[in-house]
Short mmCIF file of C-alpha atoms in Angstrom, two decimals:
data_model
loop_
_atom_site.label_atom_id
_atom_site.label_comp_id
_atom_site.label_asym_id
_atom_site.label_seq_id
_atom_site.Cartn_x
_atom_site.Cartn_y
_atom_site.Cartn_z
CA UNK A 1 -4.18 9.58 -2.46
CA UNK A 2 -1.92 10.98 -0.11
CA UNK A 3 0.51 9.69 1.78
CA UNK A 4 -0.51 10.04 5.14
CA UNK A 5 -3.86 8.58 4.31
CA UNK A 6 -1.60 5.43 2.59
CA UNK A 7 0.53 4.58 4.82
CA UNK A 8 -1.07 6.31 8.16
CA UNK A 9 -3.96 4.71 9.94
CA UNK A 10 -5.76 7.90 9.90
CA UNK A 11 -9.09 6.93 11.37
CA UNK A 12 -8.73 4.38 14.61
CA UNK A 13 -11.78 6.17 15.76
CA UNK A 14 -14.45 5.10 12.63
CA UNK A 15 -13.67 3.19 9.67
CA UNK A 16 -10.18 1.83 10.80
CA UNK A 17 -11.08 0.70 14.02
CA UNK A 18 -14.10 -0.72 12.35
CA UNK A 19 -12.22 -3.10 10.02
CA UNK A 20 -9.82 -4.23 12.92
CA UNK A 21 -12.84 -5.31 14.56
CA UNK A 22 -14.16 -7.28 11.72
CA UNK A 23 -10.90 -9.05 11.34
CA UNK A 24 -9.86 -8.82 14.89
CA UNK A 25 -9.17 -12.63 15.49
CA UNK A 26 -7.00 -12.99 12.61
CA UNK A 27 -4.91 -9.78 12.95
CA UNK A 28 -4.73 -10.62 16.44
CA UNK A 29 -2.83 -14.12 15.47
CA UNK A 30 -0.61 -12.46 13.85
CA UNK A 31 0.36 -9.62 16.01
CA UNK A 32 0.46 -12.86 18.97
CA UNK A 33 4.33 -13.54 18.36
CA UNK A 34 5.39 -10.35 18.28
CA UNK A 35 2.91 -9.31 21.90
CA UNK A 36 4.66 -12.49 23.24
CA UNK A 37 8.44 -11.63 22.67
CA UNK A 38 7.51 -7.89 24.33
CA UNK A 39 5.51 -9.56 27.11
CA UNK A 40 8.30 -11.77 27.78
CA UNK A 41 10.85 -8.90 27.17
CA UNK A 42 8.47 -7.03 30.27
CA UNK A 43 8.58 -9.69 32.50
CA UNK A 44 5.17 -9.23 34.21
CA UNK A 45 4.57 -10.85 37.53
CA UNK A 46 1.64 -11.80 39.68
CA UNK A 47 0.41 -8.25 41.05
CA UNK A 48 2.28 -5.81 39.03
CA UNK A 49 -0.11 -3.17 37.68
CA UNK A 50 0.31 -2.47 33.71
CA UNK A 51 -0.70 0.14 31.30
CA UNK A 52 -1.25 -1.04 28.32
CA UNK A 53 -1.13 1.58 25.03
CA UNK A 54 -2.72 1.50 21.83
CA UNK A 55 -4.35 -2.19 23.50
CA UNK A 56 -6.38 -2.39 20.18
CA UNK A 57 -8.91 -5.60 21.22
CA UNK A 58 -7.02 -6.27 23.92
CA UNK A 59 -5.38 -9.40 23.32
CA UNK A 60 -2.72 -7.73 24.61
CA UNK A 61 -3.51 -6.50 27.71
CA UNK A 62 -5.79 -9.79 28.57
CA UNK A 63 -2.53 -12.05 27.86
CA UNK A 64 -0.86 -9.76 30.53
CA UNK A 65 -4.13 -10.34 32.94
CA UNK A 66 -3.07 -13.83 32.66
CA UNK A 67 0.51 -13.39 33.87
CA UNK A 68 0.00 -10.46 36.55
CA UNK A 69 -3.10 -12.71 38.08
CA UNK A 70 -5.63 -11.47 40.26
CA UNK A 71 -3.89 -9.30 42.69
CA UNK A 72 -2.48 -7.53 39.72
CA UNK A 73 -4.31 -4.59 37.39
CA UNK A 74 -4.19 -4.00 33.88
CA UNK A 75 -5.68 -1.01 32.57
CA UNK A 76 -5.81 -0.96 28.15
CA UNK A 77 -6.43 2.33 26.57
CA UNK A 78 -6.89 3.27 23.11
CA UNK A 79 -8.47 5.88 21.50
CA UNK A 80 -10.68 3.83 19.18
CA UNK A 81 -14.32 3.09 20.02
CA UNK A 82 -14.97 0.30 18.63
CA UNK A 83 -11.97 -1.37 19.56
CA UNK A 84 -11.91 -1.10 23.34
CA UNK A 85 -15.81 -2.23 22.96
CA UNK A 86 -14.72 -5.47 21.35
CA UNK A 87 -12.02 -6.04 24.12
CA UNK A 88 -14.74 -5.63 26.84
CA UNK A 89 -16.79 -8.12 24.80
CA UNK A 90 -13.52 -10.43 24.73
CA UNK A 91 -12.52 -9.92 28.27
CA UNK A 92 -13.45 -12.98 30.55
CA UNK A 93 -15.65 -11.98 33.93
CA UNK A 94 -13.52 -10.95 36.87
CA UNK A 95 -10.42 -10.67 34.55
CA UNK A 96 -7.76 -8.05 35.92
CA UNK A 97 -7.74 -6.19 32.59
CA UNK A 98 -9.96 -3.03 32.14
CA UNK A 99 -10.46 -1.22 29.45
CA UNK A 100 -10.81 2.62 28.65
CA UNK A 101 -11.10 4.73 25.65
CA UNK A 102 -8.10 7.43 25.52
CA UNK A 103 -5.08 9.05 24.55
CA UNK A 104 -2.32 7.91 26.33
CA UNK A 105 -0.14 10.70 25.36
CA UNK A 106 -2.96 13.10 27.33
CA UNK A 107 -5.07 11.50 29.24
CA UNK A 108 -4.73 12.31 33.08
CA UNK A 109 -3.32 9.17 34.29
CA UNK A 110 -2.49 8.45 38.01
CA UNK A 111 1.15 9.28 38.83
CA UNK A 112 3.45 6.48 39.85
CA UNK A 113 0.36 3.92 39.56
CA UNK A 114 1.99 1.68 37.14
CA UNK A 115 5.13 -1.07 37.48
CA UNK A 116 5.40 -1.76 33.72
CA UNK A 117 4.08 0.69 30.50
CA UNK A 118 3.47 -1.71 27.80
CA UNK A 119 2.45 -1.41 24.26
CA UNK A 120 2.46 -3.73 21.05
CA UNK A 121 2.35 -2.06 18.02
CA UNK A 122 0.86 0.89 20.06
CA UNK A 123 3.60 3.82 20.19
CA UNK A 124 4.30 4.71 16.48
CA UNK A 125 1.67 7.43 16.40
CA UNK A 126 2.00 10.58 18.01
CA UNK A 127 2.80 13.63 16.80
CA UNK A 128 4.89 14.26 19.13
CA UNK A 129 7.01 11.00 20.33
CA UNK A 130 9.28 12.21 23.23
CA UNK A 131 6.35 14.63 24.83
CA UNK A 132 3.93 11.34 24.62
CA UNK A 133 6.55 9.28 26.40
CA UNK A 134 7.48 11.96 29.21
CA UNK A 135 3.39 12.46 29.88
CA UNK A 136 3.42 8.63 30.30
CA UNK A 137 6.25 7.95 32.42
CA UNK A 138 4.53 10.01 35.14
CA UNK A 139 2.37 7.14 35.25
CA UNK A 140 5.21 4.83 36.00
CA UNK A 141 6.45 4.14 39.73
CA UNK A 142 9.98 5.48 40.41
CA UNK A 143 12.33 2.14 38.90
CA UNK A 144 9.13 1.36 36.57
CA UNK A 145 9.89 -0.59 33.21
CA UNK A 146 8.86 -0.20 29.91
CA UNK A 147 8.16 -2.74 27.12
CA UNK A 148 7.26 -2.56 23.73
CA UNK A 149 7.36 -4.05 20.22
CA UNK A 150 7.47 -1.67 17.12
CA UNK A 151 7.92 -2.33 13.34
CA UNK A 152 11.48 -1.58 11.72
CA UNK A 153 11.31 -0.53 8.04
CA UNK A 154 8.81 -1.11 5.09
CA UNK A 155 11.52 -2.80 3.15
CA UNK A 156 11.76 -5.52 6.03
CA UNK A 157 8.40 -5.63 6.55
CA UNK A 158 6.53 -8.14 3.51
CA UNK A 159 2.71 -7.25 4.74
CA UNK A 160 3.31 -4.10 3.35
CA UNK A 161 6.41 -4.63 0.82
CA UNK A 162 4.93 -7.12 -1.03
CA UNK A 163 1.37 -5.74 -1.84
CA UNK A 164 2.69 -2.40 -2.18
CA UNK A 165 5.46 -3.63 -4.61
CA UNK A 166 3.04 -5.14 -6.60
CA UNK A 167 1.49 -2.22 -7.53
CA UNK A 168 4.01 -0.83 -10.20
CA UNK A 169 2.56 0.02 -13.09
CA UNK A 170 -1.09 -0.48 -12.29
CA UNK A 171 -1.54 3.01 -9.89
CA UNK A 172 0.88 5.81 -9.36
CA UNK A 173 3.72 4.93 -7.43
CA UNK A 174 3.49 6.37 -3.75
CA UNK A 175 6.41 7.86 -1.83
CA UNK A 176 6.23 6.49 2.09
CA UNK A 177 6.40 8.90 4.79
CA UNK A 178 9.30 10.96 6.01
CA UNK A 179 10.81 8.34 8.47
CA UNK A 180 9.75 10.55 11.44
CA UNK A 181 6.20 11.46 10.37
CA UNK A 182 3.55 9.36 12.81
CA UNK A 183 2.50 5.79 11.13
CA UNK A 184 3.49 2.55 11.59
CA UNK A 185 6.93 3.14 10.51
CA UNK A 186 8.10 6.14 12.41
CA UNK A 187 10.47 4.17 15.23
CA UNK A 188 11.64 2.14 12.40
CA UNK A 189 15.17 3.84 12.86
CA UNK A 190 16.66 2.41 16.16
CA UNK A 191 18.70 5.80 16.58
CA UNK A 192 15.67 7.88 16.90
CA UNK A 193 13.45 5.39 19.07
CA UNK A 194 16.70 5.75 21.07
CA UNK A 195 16.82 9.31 21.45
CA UNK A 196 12.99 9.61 22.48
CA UNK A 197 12.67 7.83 24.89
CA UNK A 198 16.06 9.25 26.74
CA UNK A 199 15.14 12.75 26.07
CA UNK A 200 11.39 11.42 27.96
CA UNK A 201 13.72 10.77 30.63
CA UNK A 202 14.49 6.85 30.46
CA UNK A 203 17.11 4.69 30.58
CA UNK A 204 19.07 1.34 30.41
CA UNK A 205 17.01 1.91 26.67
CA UNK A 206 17.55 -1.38 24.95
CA UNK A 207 16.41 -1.83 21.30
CA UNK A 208 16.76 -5.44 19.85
CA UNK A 209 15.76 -7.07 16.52
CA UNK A 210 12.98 -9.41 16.85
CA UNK A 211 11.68 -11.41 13.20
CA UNK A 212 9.21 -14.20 12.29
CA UNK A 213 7.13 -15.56 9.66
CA UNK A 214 3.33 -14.98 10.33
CA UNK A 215 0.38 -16.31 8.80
CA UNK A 216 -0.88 -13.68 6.59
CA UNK A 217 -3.33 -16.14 4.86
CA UNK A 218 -5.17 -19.40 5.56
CA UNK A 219 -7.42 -21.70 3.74
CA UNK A 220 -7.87 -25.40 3.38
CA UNK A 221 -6.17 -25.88 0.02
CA UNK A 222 -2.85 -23.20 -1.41
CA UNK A 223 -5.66 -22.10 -3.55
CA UNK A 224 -8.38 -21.02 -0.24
CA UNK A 225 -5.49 -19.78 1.11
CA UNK A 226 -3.86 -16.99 -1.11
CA UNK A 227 -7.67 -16.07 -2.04
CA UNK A 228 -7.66 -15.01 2.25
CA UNK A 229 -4.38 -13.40 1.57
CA UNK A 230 -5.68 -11.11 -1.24
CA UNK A 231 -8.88 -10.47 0.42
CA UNK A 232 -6.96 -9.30 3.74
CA UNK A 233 -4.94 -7.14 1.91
CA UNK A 234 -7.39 -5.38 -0.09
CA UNK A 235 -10.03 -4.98 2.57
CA UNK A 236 -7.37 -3.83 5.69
CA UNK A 237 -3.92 -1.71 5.64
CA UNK A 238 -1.96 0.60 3.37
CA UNK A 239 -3.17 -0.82 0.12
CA UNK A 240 -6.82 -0.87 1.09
CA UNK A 241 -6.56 2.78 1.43
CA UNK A 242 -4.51 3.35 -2.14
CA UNK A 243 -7.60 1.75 -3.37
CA UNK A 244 -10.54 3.12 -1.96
CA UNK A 245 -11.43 5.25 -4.87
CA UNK A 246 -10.24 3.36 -7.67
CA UNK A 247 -12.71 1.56 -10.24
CA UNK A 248 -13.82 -1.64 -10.71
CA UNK A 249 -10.75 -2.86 -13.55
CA UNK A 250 -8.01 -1.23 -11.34
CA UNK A 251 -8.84 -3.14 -8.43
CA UNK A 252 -8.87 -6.56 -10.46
CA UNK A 253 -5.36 -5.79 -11.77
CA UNK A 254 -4.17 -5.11 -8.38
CA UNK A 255 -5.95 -8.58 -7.34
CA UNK A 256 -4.16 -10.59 -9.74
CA UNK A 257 -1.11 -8.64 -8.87
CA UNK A 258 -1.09 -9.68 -5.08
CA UNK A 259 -2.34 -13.24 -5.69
CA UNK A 260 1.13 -13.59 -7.75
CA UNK A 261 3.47 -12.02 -5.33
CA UNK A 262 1.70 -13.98 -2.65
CA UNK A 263 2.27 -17.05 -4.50
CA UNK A 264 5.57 -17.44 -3.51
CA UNK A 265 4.65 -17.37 -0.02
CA UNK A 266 1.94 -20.05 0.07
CA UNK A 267 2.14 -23.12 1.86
CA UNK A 268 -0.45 -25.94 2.15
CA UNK A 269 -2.41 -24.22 3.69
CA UNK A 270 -0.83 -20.97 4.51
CA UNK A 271 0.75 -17.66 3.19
CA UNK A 272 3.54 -17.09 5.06
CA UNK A 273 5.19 -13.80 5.23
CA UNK A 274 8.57 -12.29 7.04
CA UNK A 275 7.94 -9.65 9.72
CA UNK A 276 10.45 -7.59 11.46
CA UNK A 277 10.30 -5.79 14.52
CA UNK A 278 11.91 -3.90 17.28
CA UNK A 279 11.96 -5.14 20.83
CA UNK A 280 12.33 -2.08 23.08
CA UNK A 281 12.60 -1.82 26.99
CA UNK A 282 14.36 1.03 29.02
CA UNK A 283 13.10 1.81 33.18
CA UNK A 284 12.14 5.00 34.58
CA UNK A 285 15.02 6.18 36.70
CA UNK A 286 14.66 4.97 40.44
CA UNK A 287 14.93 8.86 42.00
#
């Protein structure tokens, strides 16, 4: 198992996108604090225009429907299938948000259309991190803002510490990334998000910490509960993947092994687990 296919989500297109779907409404609840500090951080108002990247299922971008109304436009891309078809299914008739399958950091977007480029949890993966950002601030009108909430580090991060933690002893340890190599943890360093997006040609960049506990598991009794917890993690993210090919008595052990370090997370009905994330805004320069 390598790392990028750990640690990366390599496959947005087919199998990743596939399990997002399946799971859509609860991943979506949890992302939903983190999409509302960024929203709030963008400050959408009734008939701005948005571009929304990496809009997954498009809670996202249909939360920002809701706040730029009907004179306003939201436009969600993402370059997984079967995600912007389950946030056309989700998407209320005659809302402002559309949908539309695409790279952001290459698709030929309009120039100057946009007042706000948005993103939760959206930005992390391209290969190339300041040429993405300068492609899409063409997008944005002169004075234009950006918005968007990223994770910090694996260490702060218990979704993936935990589970992954667990692990010692029962498959071979696995070295994370490099800290600038595209995944989910690649603007984890507040330095470097800082340096893209002013050598895309921002600026007033502002990068603050954002953190909250998010229901990772829920059930009727502890019990119900840390069984969803387990499940979750074995079926969707990093250790899904360092299991794929392992047999049947491997994946028990790592079962047992998450249900404990989940344990000290569960509630009555919950497992509750710390997240921590960047908020980051900056404005495309006025001339």
């Amino acid at each position: 198992m390598t790392e990028k296919d750990v640690y990366q989500v390599a496959d947005w297109k087919g199998q990743s996108g596939e399990r997002w779907v399946a799971y859509q409404a609860r991943l979506d609840a949890m992302m939903a604090v983190f999409g509302q500090a960024a929203i709030e951080a963008a400050a959408p108002v009734a008939g701005e225009r948005v571009l929304d990247v990496g809009c997954g299922a498009g809670a996202s971008s249909l939360d920002l429907a809701d706040r730029v109304g009907a004179g306003g436009h939201v436009l969600g891309v993402d370059i997984s299938e079967p995600l912007i078809d389950r946030a056309r299914a989700l998407a209320p008739q005659h809302s402002a948000a559309m949908f539309q399958v695409a790279d952001a950091s290459s698709a030929e977007l309009p120039k100057g259309a946009f007042d706000i480029l948005f993103s939760r949890f959206g930005v992390m993966f391209f290969d190339d991190p300041a040429a993405a950002f300068t492609h899409m601030r063409r997008a944005l009108r002169p004075g234009g803002r950006v918005a968007f909430v990223c994770w910090r580090s694996i260490a702060e991060n218990d979704w993936v510490r935990l589970p992954m933690g667990a692990m010692k002893g029962i498959i071979p340890a696995m070295t994370p990334p490099g800290p600038e190599a595209p995944g989910p943890f690649s603007f984890g360093d507040r330095g470097r998000v800082a340096r893209i997006l002013t050598a895309a040609g921002f600026t007033d960049v502002a990068i603050a910490p954002f953190d909250a506990s998010i229901p990772f598991g829920e059930g009727q009794t502890r019990d119900a509960a840390l069984d969803d917890a387990v499940k979750m993690t074995l079926e969707v993210g990093p250790l899904s993947r360092a299991l794929a090919d392992q047999p049947d008595d491997i994946r028990v052990r790592a079962s047992a092994a998450v249900r404990a370090v989940f344990a000290g997370c569960t509630r009555e009905r919950s497992v509750m687990i710390d997240g921590a994330v960047w908020i980051v805004t900056a404005r495309n320069p006025a001339s």
